[in-house]
Amino acid sequence: MREKTIAVLPFVNMSASEENEYFSDGMTEEIINALARIRSLRVTSRTSSFFFKNKNIPVRQIGQELKVNTILEGSVRLAGDTLRITAQLIQAEEDFHFWSETWDRKLENIFEIQDEISLLIADKLREHMGHFEIQEHLVNKQTDNITAYELFLKARFYFRKWNPTDVKTAMELYEKALELDPRHAESVLGLADCYGFMATAGFMPVEAAWGKAAELTYKGLELNDQLADGHYQLANLHFFTACDYEGALKEGLLAIALNPNFIEAQQYLAFLYTLAGEKGQARQHLDMALEIDPISQETLFFSAYFDYMTENYPEALRKLDKCLDHNPRNIPAHSVKCYCLIKMGRYEEALHYFDHLPQDIVVPGDKLGITALAYAHKNDLEHANQFLDELIRHAATPEGFRSSSFLYFMYAVLGEKDKAFEWVREARDHKFSLLLLHFADPMVNALKKDPRFLQYQKEIFHLPEPQKIKKTSKDLLDAATTKAYVGRLIRFVEKEKPYLDPGLSLRSLASAIDIHPNQLSWLLNESIGKNFNEFVNYYRVEAFKQLATDSTNAHLSLLGLAYESGFNSKTVFNTYFKKETGLTPKQFLKEQE
């Protein structure tokens, strides 16, 4: 488990109307996105966090499943133009709350609220976990029109339902938001995402839908080129509409440069590197995706696909079955499972696989192609050629693009190399995106030693030049300045005793000794070797010892003395006292007697 890890659970909608669920979900997602901008903090993705929505599961179990040590819970009450937001941080393993806060604000200040909350949460995490740098702002103002922003949140809420009816509702809401603020980049890109969904799912004419998605994506990035999801969408456009691997990879890398916690981009990069045979890079992004989104079925599928492409068919099959247990209508998982069955010699299973599936999830081209491949691998040439002829006829129809890609597989398996490479040449010339998907598939292993394959591979999977990164010192202060500030800090703390104030924060202490909070955080953790809470609570424990051994305080309870020492929580006091002394407060007093 990583030390600096957090999951933000869906904020509870405490409003009078259930219709405001979109707003509480939206606030949760905005805080996830804000905290994800902190590079040293690993923030669990929305997908995994929202898995626990409305589920009565102990915090400790959630922490174990998500592999995080801190949980953020909260609630939102929206009444007219007034907001009440509560938030609390919980140490998952011990299941104790170490911070909570409530805000009452006006809706018109929504972006300032989100920034204030995110910064305060980040501060408290840093005080508790250890050093990481925090930007001056984590949330930027998206629009001056609050109604447009509410429509944006509502549209995103419906889009997340991933079905054509709700996506069409989302599109209408995005368009209404853009009528109020045509320059709201997030709504432009949200609408682009809707068109991309309708194109890939086949619910709109593909060419028209991708065309609209491209137009909107470029417009959104023109308005704000710092939005990671815009670059992710552009990566998809390069892949699906231009058969441009290098362009897709560049935009995917740019998306995670802007937001390393962007799960979809991490999954996508793992997929792209898998296609190019870059196993090390693919594995690196898969591992990152699993850290961000440990219970994601999408990451599990990409991991299974990696195993298939690297010819670990039994492991791929195990993961695919797990995906299908979760979602029996996962069409790509069914297709790749059939490929595994064929490569493992289980031809009869592959031949009859589609007989038992609901017909509305059977893609005709896939069924035809997999049947042909099973017969070809089985060396039943009569049936293989019969289905090859059907594939050729079907590939010539307007809906035959899937069948066309199976022709490449069949030519490779049947030893017709010239025809296979002719298919590659035509696919390249016509910018046929399935070329990227199928070029290096295990089904064409017979082609991989041919010089033509190696030449096309270099051309198709052209990798961008790695960016040269300037090495910079991790030290935020030089040795002399560090020594001076450590001295100033210790003198101030020992003389002024700021730790007696339970409200002392890293920011207020930094202000008192005239140093930036990022520098004080580094100073404490890297030079003194304690995080903020450990440093301050050490002094509080020492103050408690002095008070507890002073006979004039005999009339005060141990908890009363702890509060006099600057603690504001019995649990925190007991935890830190035992950590510093190895004893409970009562054991300590008994020893003194």
Coordinates of C-alpha atoms in Angstrom, one line a residue:
M1 CA 0.0 0.0 0.0
R2 CA 1.4 3.4 -0.9
E3 CA 1.9 5.9 1.9
K4 CA 0.3 9.0 0.2
T5 CA -3.0 7.5 -1.0
I6 CA -6.6 8.6 -0.8
A7 CA -10.0 7.6 -2.0
V8 CA -12.8 10.2 -2.2
L9 CA -16.1 8.4 -1.6
P10 CA -19.2 9.9 -3.2
F11 CA -20.6 12.8 -1.2
V12 CA -24.0 12.1 0.2
N13 CA -26.9 14.2 -1.2
M14 CA -28.5 15.7 1.8
S15 CA -30.7 18.0 -0.2
A16 CA -34.5 17.8 0.1
S17 CA -34.7 16.7 -3.6
E18 CA -33.2 13.5 -5.0
E19 CA -32.8 15.3 -8.3
N20 CA -29.8 17.1 -6.7
E21 CA -27.9 13.9 -6.8
Y22 CA -26.1 15.2 -9.9
F23 CA -24.7 18.0 -7.8
S24 CA -23.3 15.9 -5.0
D25 CA -21.8 13.5 -7.5
G26 CA -20.4 16.5 -9.4
M27 CA -18.8 18.0 -6.3
T28 CA -17.2 14.6 -5.5
E29 CA -15.7 14.4 -9.0
E30 CA -14.4 17.9 -8.9
I31 CA -12.6 17.3 -5.7
I32 CA -11.2 14.0 -7.1
N33 CA -9.9 15.9 -10.1
A34 CA -8.5 18.7 -7.9
L35 CA -6.6 16.4 -5.6
A36 CA -5.4 14.4 -8.7
R37 CA -3.4 17.5 -9.7
I38 CA -1.0 16.9 -6.8
R39 CA 1.7 14.7 -8.4
S40 CA 2.9 12.9 -5.2
L41 CA -0.6 12.0 -4.1
R42 CA -2.2 8.8 -5.5
V43 CA -5.9 9.5 -5.8
T44 CA -8.2 6.5 -6.5
S45 CA -10.2 7.1 -9.7
R46 CA -13.9 8.0 -9.9
T47 CA -14.8 4.5 -11.1
S48 CA -13.5 2.7 -8.1
S49 CA -14.6 5.3 -5.6
F50 CA -18.2 5.4 -7.0
F51 CA -18.3 1.5 -6.8
F52 CA -19.0 2.0 -3.1
K53 CA -21.8 4.5 -3.5
N54 CA -24.8 3.7 -1.3
K55 CA -23.1 0.6 0.0
N56 CA -22.8 0.0 3.8
I57 CA -19.2 -1.3 3.9
P58 CA -16.8 -0.6 6.7
V59 CA -14.1 2.0 6.0
R60 CA -11.3 -0.4 6.8
Q61 CA -12.6 -2.8 4.2
I62 CA -12.9 -0.1 1.6
G63 CA -9.3 1.0 2.3
Q64 CA -8.1 -2.6 1.8
E65 CA -10.0 -3.0 -1.4
L66 CA -8.8 0.3 -2.9
K67 CA -5.3 0.0 -1.4
V68 CA -5.4 3.4 0.2
N69 CA -4.6 4.5 3.7
T70 CA -7.0 7.6 3.8
I71 CA -10.7 8.0 3.0
L72 CA -12.5 11.3 2.4
E73 CA -16.2 11.2 3.1
G74 CA -18.6 14.1 2.9
S75 CA -22.1 15.4 2.2
V76 CA -23.7 18.2 0.2
R77 CA -26.9 20.1 1.0
L78 CA -28.2 22.4 -1.8
A79 CA -31.1 24.7 -0.9
G80 CA -31.8 27.5 -3.4
D81 CA -28.6 29.4 -3.8
T82 CA -27.1 28.2 -0.5
L83 CA -24.7 25.3 0.0
R84 CA -23.7 23.4 3.1
I85 CA -20.7 21.0 2.5
T86 CA -19.2 18.7 5.2
A87 CA -16.0 16.7 4.8
Q88 CA -14.0 14.4 7.0
L89 CA -10.7 12.5 6.6
I90 CA -10.5 9.0 8.0
Q91 CA -7.4 6.8 8.5
A92 CA -8.7 3.7 6.9
E93 CA -6.7 1.0 8.8
E94 CA -7.6 2.3 12.3
D95 CA -11.0 3.7 11.2
F96 CA -10.6 7.0 13.1
H97 CA -11.5 10.5 12.0
F98 CA -8.5 12.8 12.2
W99 CA -10.1 15.9 10.7
S100 CA -13.5 17.3 9.8
E101 CA -14.9 20.6 8.6
T102 CA -18.2 22.2 7.5
W103 CA -18.7 25.1 5.0
D104 CA -21.8 27.3 4.5
R105 CA -21.5 29.2 1.2
K106 CA -23.4 30.8 -1.6
L107 CA -23.7 28.8 -4.9
E108 CA -22.3 31.7 -6.9
N109 CA -18.9 31.1 -5.3
I110 CA -18.8 27.4 -6.2
F111 CA -15.4 27.4 -7.8
E112 CA -13.8 29.3 -4.8
I113 CA -15.5 26.7 -2.5
Q114 CA -14.1 23.8 -4.5
D115 CA -10.6 25.3 -4.4
E116 CA -10.8 26.2 -0.7
I117 CA -12.0 22.7 0.2
S118 CA -9.5 20.9 -2.0
L119 CA -6.6 23.0 -0.7
L120 CA -7.6 22.5 2.9
I121 CA -7.9 18.7 2.4
A122 CA -4.5 18.6 0.7
D123 CA -3.0 20.6 3.6
K124 CA -4.4 18.2 6.2
L125 CA -3.2 15.2 4.2
R126 CA 0.3 16.6 3.9
E127 CA 0.4 17.3 7.7
H128 CA -0.7 13.7 8.3
M129 CA 1.2 11.8 5.6
G130 CA 4.4 13.7 4.8
H131 CA 5.8 16.0 2.2
F132 CA 4.4 16.8 -1.2
E133 CA 4.1 20.1 -2.9
I134 CA 0.7 21.8 -3.3
Q135 CA 0.0 24.4 -6.0
E136 CA -1.4 27.8 -5.1
H137 CA -4.8 26.8 -6.6
L138 CA -6.2 23.3 -7.4
V139 CA -9.5 24.4 -9.0
N140 CA -9.8 27.1 -11.7
K141 CA -12.9 29.1 -12.5
Q142 CA -14.6 27.4 -15.4
T143 CA -17.3 29.9 -16.2
D144 CA -19.0 33.0 -14.8
N145 CA -22.4 31.5 -15.5
I146 CA -23.4 29.3 -12.6
T147 CA -26.5 27.9 -14.4
A148 CA -24.3 26.8 -17.3
Y149 CA -22.1 25.0 -14.7
E150 CA -25.1 23.3 -13.1
L151 CA -26.2 22.1 -16.6
F152 CA -22.7 20.8 -17.2
L153 CA -22.7 18.8 -14.0
K154 CA -26.2 17.4 -14.8
A155 CA -25.1 16.5 -18.3
R156 CA -22.0 14.7 -17.0
F157 CA -24.2 12.8 -14.5
Y158 CA -26.4 11.5 -17.4
F159 CA -23.4 10.7 -19.6
R160 CA -21.9 8.5 -16.9
K161 CA -24.9 6.1 -17.3
W162 CA -23.4 4.9 -20.6
N163 CA -26.5 4.2 -22.6
P164 CA -27.9 5.9 -25.7
T165 CA -31.0 7.4 -24.1
D166 CA -29.2 9.1 -21.2
V167 CA -26.3 10.1 -23.5
K168 CA -28.8 11.9 -25.7
T169 CA -30.2 13.7 -22.6
A170 CA -26.6 14.6 -21.7
M171 CA -26.1 16.1 -25.2
E172 CA -29.2 18.3 -24.9
L173 CA -28.0 19.5 -21.5
Y174 CA -24.5 20.3 -22.8
E175 CA -26.0 22.2 -25.7
K176 CA -28.1 24.2 -23.2
A177 CA -25.0 25.0 -21.2
L178 CA -23.2 26.2 -24.3
E179 CA -26.2 28.5 -25.2
L180 CA -25.5 30.2 -21.9
D181 CA -21.7 30.2 -22.2
P182 CA -20.4 29.2 -25.6
R183 CA -16.8 29.4 -24.3
H184 CA -17.2 26.8 -21.5
A185 CA -14.5 24.4 -22.7
E186 CA -15.6 21.6 -20.3
S187 CA -19.1 21.5 -21.9
V188 CA -17.6 21.6 -25.4
L189 CA -15.4 18.6 -24.6
G190 CA -18.3 16.8 -22.8
L191 CA -20.4 17.1 -25.9
A192 CA -17.5 15.8 -28.0
D193 CA -17.3 12.8 -25.7
C194 CA -21.0 12.1 -26.3
Y195 CA -20.5 12.1 -30.1
G196 CA -17.5 9.8 -29.7
F197 CA -19.6 7.4 -27.6
M198 CA -22.4 7.4 -30.2
A199 CA -19.9 6.7 -33.0
T200 CA -18.1 3.8 -31.3
A201 CA -21.3 2.3 -30.0
G202 CA -22.9 2.6 -33.4
F203 CA -25.9 4.7 -32.3
M204 CA -25.2 7.4 -35.0
P205 CA -23.8 7.3 -38.5
V206 CA -20.1 6.7 -37.7
E207 CA -18.5 9.2 -40.1
A208 CA -20.8 12.1 -39.1
A209 CA -20.5 11.4 -35.4
W210 CA -16.7 11.2 -35.5
G211 CA -16.7 14.4 -37.6
K212 CA -18.7 16.3 -35.0
A213 CA -16.6 14.8 -32.2
A214 CA -13.4 16.1 -33.9
E215 CA -14.8 19.6 -34.5
L216 CA -15.8 19.9 -30.9
T217 CA -12.6 18.4 -29.5
Y218 CA -10.4 20.9 -31.4
K219 CA -12.7 23.7 -30.3
G220 CA -12.5 22.7 -26.7
L221 CA -8.7 22.5 -26.7
E222 CA -8.6 25.9 -28.4
L223 CA -10.5 27.3 -25.5
N224 CA -8.4 25.5 -22.9
D225 CA -5.4 23.3 -23.9
Q226 CA -4.7 22.3 -20.3
L227 CA -7.6 19.9 -20.0
A228 CA -6.3 16.3 -19.9
D229 CA -9.6 14.8 -21.1
G230 CA -9.4 16.9 -24.3
H231 CA -6.0 15.5 -25.2
Y232 CA -7.3 12.0 -24.4
Q233 CA -10.2 12.5 -26.8
L234 CA -7.8 13.8 -29.4
A235 CA -5.8 10.7 -29.0
N236 CA -8.9 8.6 -29.8
L237 CA -9.5 10.7 -32.9
H238 CA -6.0 10.1 -34.1
F239 CA -6.5 6.4 -33.6
F240 CA -10.0 5.8 -34.9
T241 CA -10.3 8.4 -37.7
A242 CA -6.7 8.8 -39.0
C243 CA -5.0 5.5 -38.2
D244 CA -2.3 7.7 -36.7
Y245 CA -0.5 5.7 -34.0
E246 CA 2.2 8.3 -33.3
G247 CA -0.4 11.1 -32.9
A248 CA -2.5 9.0 -30.6
L249 CA 0.5 8.2 -28.4
K250 CA 1.7 11.8 -28.2
E251 CA -1.8 13.0 -27.1
G252 CA -2.1 10.2 -24.6
L253 CA 1.2 11.0 -23.1
L254 CA 0.3 14.7 -23.0
A255 CA -3.0 13.8 -21.1
I256 CA -1.1 12.0 -18.3
A257 CA 1.5 14.7 -18.2
L258 CA -1.4 17.1 -17.3
N259 CA -3.0 14.6 -15.0
P260 CA -1.0 11.4 -14.0
N261 CA -4.1 10.1 -12.2
F262 CA -6.2 10.1 -15.4
I263 CA -7.2 6.5 -15.4
E264 CA -8.6 6.3 -19.0
A265 CA -5.4 7.8 -20.4
Q266 CA -3.3 5.3 -18.4
Q267 CA -5.4 2.4 -19.7
Y268 CA -5.2 3.8 -23.2
L269 CA -1.4 4.1 -23.1
A270 CA -1.1 0.5 -21.9
F271 CA -3.3 -0.5 -24.8
L272 CA -1.2 1.5 -27.4
Y273 CA 2.1 0.1 -26.1
T274 CA 0.7 -3.4 -26.1
L275 CA -0.2 -3.1 -29.8
A276 CA 3.3 -1.9 -30.6
G277 CA 4.9 -4.8 -28.7
E278 CA 6.4 -2.4 -26.1
K279 CA 5.9 -4.8 -23.2
G280 CA 7.8 -2.9 -20.5
Q281 CA 6.0 0.4 -21.2
A282 CA 2.6 -1.3 -21.4
R283 CA 3.2 -3.1 -18.1
Q284 CA 4.2 0.2 -16.5
H285 CA 0.9 1.9 -17.5
L286 CA -1.1 -1.1 -16.5
D287 CA 0.4 -1.1 -13.1
M288 CA -0.3 2.6 -12.7
A289 CA -3.9 2.1 -13.8
L290 CA -4.3 -0.7 -11.2
E291 CA -3.0 1.6 -8.5
I292 CA -5.4 4.4 -9.5
D293 CA -8.3 2.1 -10.1
P294 CA -7.8 -1.3 -8.4
I295 CA -11.3 -2.7 -9.0
S296 CA -11.8 -1.5 -12.5
Q297 CA -13.2 -4.0 -15.0
E298 CA -11.8 -1.9 -17.8
T299 CA -8.2 -2.2 -16.5
L300 CA -8.8 -5.9 -16.0
F301 CA -9.8 -6.2 -19.7
F302 CA -6.7 -4.3 -20.9
S303 CA -4.6 -6.6 -18.7
A304 CA -6.2 -9.6 -20.2
Y305 CA -5.6 -8.2 -23.7
F306 CA -1.9 -7.7 -22.8
D307 CA -1.7 -11.3 -21.7
Y308 CA -3.3 -12.4 -25.0
M309 CA -0.9 -10.3 -27.1
T310 CA 2.1 -11.6 -25.2
E311 CA 0.7 -15.2 -25.8
N312 CA -0.1 -16.0 -22.2
Y313 CA -3.4 -17.4 -23.2
P314 CA -4.5 -19.3 -20.0
E315 CA -4.0 -16.1 -17.9
A316 CA -5.8 -14.0 -20.5
L317 CA -8.7 -16.5 -20.4
R318 CA -8.9 -16.4 -16.6
K319 CA -9.1 -12.6 -16.6
L320 CA -11.6 -12.5 -19.4
D321 CA -13.9 -14.9 -17.6
K322 CA -13.7 -12.6 -14.6
C323 CA -14.7 -9.6 -16.8
L324 CA -17.6 -11.6 -18.2
D325 CA -18.8 -12.7 -14.8
H326 CA -19.1 -9.0 -14.0
N327 CA -20.6 -8.0 -17.3
P328 CA -21.8 -10.8 -19.6
R329 CA -22.5 -8.2 -22.4
N330 CA -18.8 -7.2 -22.7
I331 CA -18.5 -7.6 -26.5
P332 CA -14.7 -7.1 -26.8
A333 CA -14.1 -9.7 -24.0
H334 CA -16.2 -12.3 -25.8
S335 CA -14.1 -11.7 -29.0
V336 CA -10.7 -11.9 -27.4
K337 CA -11.8 -15.0 -25.4
C338 CA -12.6 -16.7 -28.7
Y339 CA -9.1 -15.8 -30.0
C340 CA -7.6 -17.5 -26.8
L341 CA -9.7 -20.6 -27.3
I342 CA -8.5 -20.9 -30.9
K343 CA -4.8 -20.4 -29.9
M344 CA -5.2 -23.0 -27.2
G345 CA -6.5 -25.6 -29.6
R346 CA -10.1 -25.5 -28.2
Y347 CA -11.6 -25.2 -31.7
E348 CA -15.0 -26.8 -31.0
E349 CA -15.7 -24.3 -28.2
A350 CA -14.8 -21.4 -30.5
L351 CA -17.0 -22.7 -33.3
H352 CA -20.1 -22.9 -31.1
Y353 CA -19.3 -20.0 -28.8
F354 CA -21.7 -17.5 -30.2
D355 CA -24.6 -20.0 -30.2
H356 CA -25.2 -19.4 -26.5
L357 CA -24.9 -15.6 -26.5
P358 CA -27.8 -13.1 -26.8
Q359 CA -28.0 -12.3 -30.5
D360 CA -28.0 -8.5 -29.9
I361 CA -24.4 -8.6 -28.7
V362 CA -23.2 -10.8 -31.5
V363 CA -21.3 -8.8 -34.1
P364 CA -21.9 -10.6 -37.4
G365 CA -18.4 -10.0 -38.7
D366 CA -16.9 -11.3 -35.6
K367 CA -18.9 -14.5 -35.6
L368 CA -18.1 -15.1 -39.3
G369 CA -14.4 -14.4 -38.8
I370 CA -13.9 -16.5 -35.7
T371 CA -15.7 -19.4 -37.3
A372 CA -13.4 -19.1 -40.3
L373 CA -10.3 -18.9 -38.1
A374 CA -11.3 -21.9 -36.0
Y375 CA -11.6 -24.1 -39.1
A376 CA -8.3 -22.7 -40.5
H377 CA -6.4 -23.5 -37.3
K378 CA -8.2 -26.9 -37.2
N379 CA -6.8 -27.5 -40.7
D380 CA -10.3 -28.1 -42.1
L381 CA -9.5 -26.3 -45.3
E382 CA -12.8 -27.1 -47.0
H383 CA -14.8 -25.2 -44.3
A384 CA -12.1 -22.6 -43.9
N385 CA -12.2 -21.6 -47.6
Q386 CA -16.0 -21.7 -47.5
F387 CA -16.1 -19.2 -44.7
L388 CA -13.3 -17.2 -46.3
D389 CA -15.4 -16.7 -49.4
E390 CA -18.3 -15.5 -47.1
L391 CA -15.9 -13.1 -45.4
I392 CA -14.8 -11.6 -48.7
R393 CA -18.5 -11.1 -49.8
H394 CA -19.4 -9.6 -46.4
A395 CA -16.3 -7.3 -46.4
A396 CA -17.5 -5.7 -49.6
T397 CA -20.8 -4.5 -47.9
P398 CA -21.1 -1.1 -46.1
E399 CA -21.2 -2.8 -42.7
G400 CA -18.4 -5.2 -43.5
F401 CA -15.4 -3.4 -41.9
R402 CA -15.0 -6.1 -39.2
S403 CA -15.1 -8.9 -41.7
S404 CA -12.4 -7.1 -43.7
S405 CA -9.9 -7.3 -40.8
F406 CA -10.5 -11.0 -40.4
L407 CA -9.3 -11.4 -44.1
Y408 CA -5.9 -10.3 -42.9
F409 CA -5.9 -13.0 -40.2
M410 CA -7.1 -15.7 -42.6
Y411 CA -4.5 -15.0 -45.2
A412 CA -1.8 -15.2 -42.6
V413 CA -3.1 -18.5 -41.1
L414 CA -3.6 -20.0 -44.6
G415 CA -0.1 -19.0 -45.7
E416 CA -1.2 -16.5 -48.3
K417 CA 1.4 -13.9 -47.3
D418 CA 1.2 -11.8 -50.5
K419 CA -2.6 -11.3 -50.0
A420 CA -2.0 -10.5 -46.3
F421 CA 0.5 -7.8 -47.1
E422 CA -1.8 -6.4 -49.8
W423 CA -4.5 -6.0 -47.2
V424 CA -2.0 -4.2 -44.9
R425 CA -1.1 -1.8 -47.8
E426 CA -4.7 -1.0 -48.6
A427 CA -5.6 -0.5 -44.9
R428 CA -2.6 1.8 -44.5
D429 CA -3.5 3.8 -47.6
H430 CA -7.2 4.1 -46.6
K431 CA -6.3 5.0 -42.9
F432 CA -8.2 2.0 -41.7
S433 CA -8.0 2.0 -37.9
L434 CA -8.3 -1.7 -37.5
L435 CA -4.9 -2.0 -39.0
L436 CA -3.4 -0.6 -35.7
L437 CA -5.6 -3.0 -33.7
H438 CA -4.8 -6.2 -35.7
F439 CA -1.4 -5.7 -37.4
A440 CA 0.7 -7.5 -34.7
D441 CA -1.9 -9.9 -33.4
P442 CA -0.8 -13.4 -32.5
M443 CA -3.1 -14.6 -35.3
V444 CA -0.5 -13.4 -37.8
N445 CA 2.5 -15.0 -36.1
A446 CA 3.3 -16.7 -39.5
L447 CA 4.1 -13.3 -41.0
K448 CA 6.3 -11.9 -38.3
K449 CA 9.7 -13.0 -39.7
D450 CA 8.9 -11.7 -43.2
P451 CA 11.0 -8.6 -44.0
R452 CA 7.8 -6.9 -45.2
F453 CA 6.2 -7.3 -41.8
L454 CA 9.2 -5.7 -40.1
Q455 CA 9.2 -2.8 -42.5
Y456 CA 5.4 -2.1 -42.0
Q457 CA 5.8 -2.4 -38.3
K458 CA 8.4 0.4 -38.2
E459 CA 6.1 2.5 -40.4
I460 CA 2.8 1.9 -38.5
F461 CA 4.1 2.0 -34.9
H462 CA 6.4 4.9 -35.2
L463 CA 7.2 6.0 -31.7
P464 CA 7.7 9.6 -30.9
E465 CA 11.2 10.7 -29.7
P466 CA 11.4 10.5 -25.9
Q467 CA 11.3 13.9 -24.3
K468 CA 14.5 15.1 -22.6
I469 CA 13.8 15.9 -19.0
K470 CA 16.0 18.3 -17.2
K471 CA 17.2 16.9 -13.9
T472 CA 16.5 19.2 -11.0
S473 CA 17.5 19.0 -7.4
K474 CA 14.9 17.6 -5.1
D475 CA 16.0 19.9 -2.4
L476 CA 13.8 23.0 -2.1
L477 CA 16.4 24.8 0.1
D478 CA 20.2 24.7 0.0
A479 CA 22.2 23.4 3.0
A480 CA 22.9 26.8 4.5
T481 CA 19.3 28.0 4.2
T482 CA 18.0 24.7 5.5
K483 CA 20.2 25.0 8.6
A484 CA 19.1 28.6 9.2
Y485 CA 15.4 27.8 8.9
V486 CA 15.7 24.7 11.1
G487 CA 17.2 26.9 13.8
R488 CA 14.6 29.6 13.4
L489 CA 11.8 27.0 13.5
I490 CA 13.0 25.3 16.7
R491 CA 13.6 28.6 18.5
F492 CA 10.2 29.9 17.6
V493 CA 8.4 26.7 18.6
E494 CA 10.3 26.4 21.9
K495 CA 9.8 30.1 22.8
E496 CA 6.3 30.9 21.5
K497 CA 4.8 27.4 22.1
P498 CA 2.4 27.6 19.1
Y499 CA 1.6 23.9 19.5
L500 CA -0.6 24.7 22.4
D501 CA -3.1 26.1 19.9
P502 CA -5.2 23.1 18.7
G503 CA -5.9 25.0 15.4
L504 CA -2.2 25.3 14.5
S505 CA -1.6 24.3 10.8
L506 CA 1.4 23.9 8.6
R507 CA 0.4 27.0 6.7
S508 CA 0.0 29.1 9.9
L509 CA 3.4 27.9 11.2
A510 CA 5.0 28.6 7.9
S511 CA 3.6 32.2 7.9
A512 CA 4.9 32.7 11.5
I513 CA 8.5 31.9 10.5
D514 CA 8.2 33.6 7.1
I515 CA 8.7 30.5 4.8
H516 CA 6.5 29.0 2.0
P517 CA 4.4 26.1 3.2
N518 CA 5.9 23.8 0.5
Q519 CA 9.4 24.7 1.9
L520 CA 8.4 24.1 5.5
S521 CA 6.8 20.7 4.6
W522 CA 10.1 19.7 2.9
L523 CA 12.1 21.0 5.8
L524 CA 10.2 19.0 8.4
N525 CA 10.1 15.8 6.4
E526 CA 13.5 15.8 4.7
S527 CA 15.7 17.6 7.3
I528 CA 14.1 17.0 10.6
G529 CA 12.6 13.6 9.6
K530 CA 9.0 14.1 10.9
N531 CA 5.8 15.1 9.2
F532 CA 4.0 18.1 10.5
N533 CA 1.7 16.2 12.9
E534 CA 4.6 14.1 14.3
F535 CA 6.6 17.3 14.8
V536 CA 3.9 19.3 16.6
N537 CA 2.5 16.4 18.6
Y538 CA 6.0 15.6 19.9
Y539 CA 6.0 19.0 21.6
R540 CA 2.4 18.5 22.8
V541 CA 3.4 15.1 24.4
E542 CA 6.4 16.9 26.1
A543 CA 4.0 19.6 27.4
F544 CA 1.6 16.9 28.7
K545 CA 4.4 15.2 30.6
Q546 CA 5.3 18.5 32.3
L547 CA 1.7 19.2 33.2
A548 CA 1.0 15.7 34.3
T549 CA 4.0 15.5 36.7
D550 CA 3.1 18.9 38.2
S551 CA 1.3 18.3 41.5
T552 CA -0.7 21.5 41.2
N553 CA -2.5 19.9 38.2
A554 CA -3.6 16.8 40.2
H555 CA -7.2 17.9 40.1
L556 CA -7.3 17.8 36.2
S557 CA -8.2 14.6 34.2
L558 CA -5.7 13.1 31.8
L559 CA -7.9 14.2 28.9
G560 CA -8.1 17.7 30.3
L561 CA -4.3 17.9 30.5
A562 CA -4.1 16.6 26.9
Y563 CA -6.4 19.5 25.8
E564 CA -4.2 21.9 27.8
S565 CA -1.2 20.6 25.8
G566 CA -2.8 21.4 22.4
F567 CA -4.5 18.1 21.6
N568 CA -8.1 18.3 20.5
S569 CA -8.8 14.5 20.1
K570 CA -8.5 11.7 22.7
T571 CA -7.7 9.2 20.0
V572 CA -4.9 11.4 18.5
F573 CA -3.5 12.0 22.0
N574 CA -3.4 8.4 22.9
T575 CA -2.0 7.3 19.6
Y576 CA 0.9 9.9 19.6
F577 CA 1.7 9.4 23.3
K578 CA 2.1 5.7 22.8
K579 CA 4.2 6.3 19.7
E580 CA 6.5 8.8 21.4
T581 CA 6.9 7.0 24.8
G582 CA 5.9 3.4 24.2
L583 CA 3.5 3.7 27.1
T584 CA -0.1 4.7 27.7
P585 CA -0.6 8.0 29.6
K586 CA -1.6 6.0 32.7
Q587 CA 1.5 3.7 32.5
F588 CA 3.7 6.8 32.2
L589 CA 2.2 8.4 35.3
K590 CA 2.5 5.1 37.3
E591 CA 6.2 5.0 36.4
Q592 CA 6.7 8.6 37.5
E593 CA 5.2 7.7 40.9

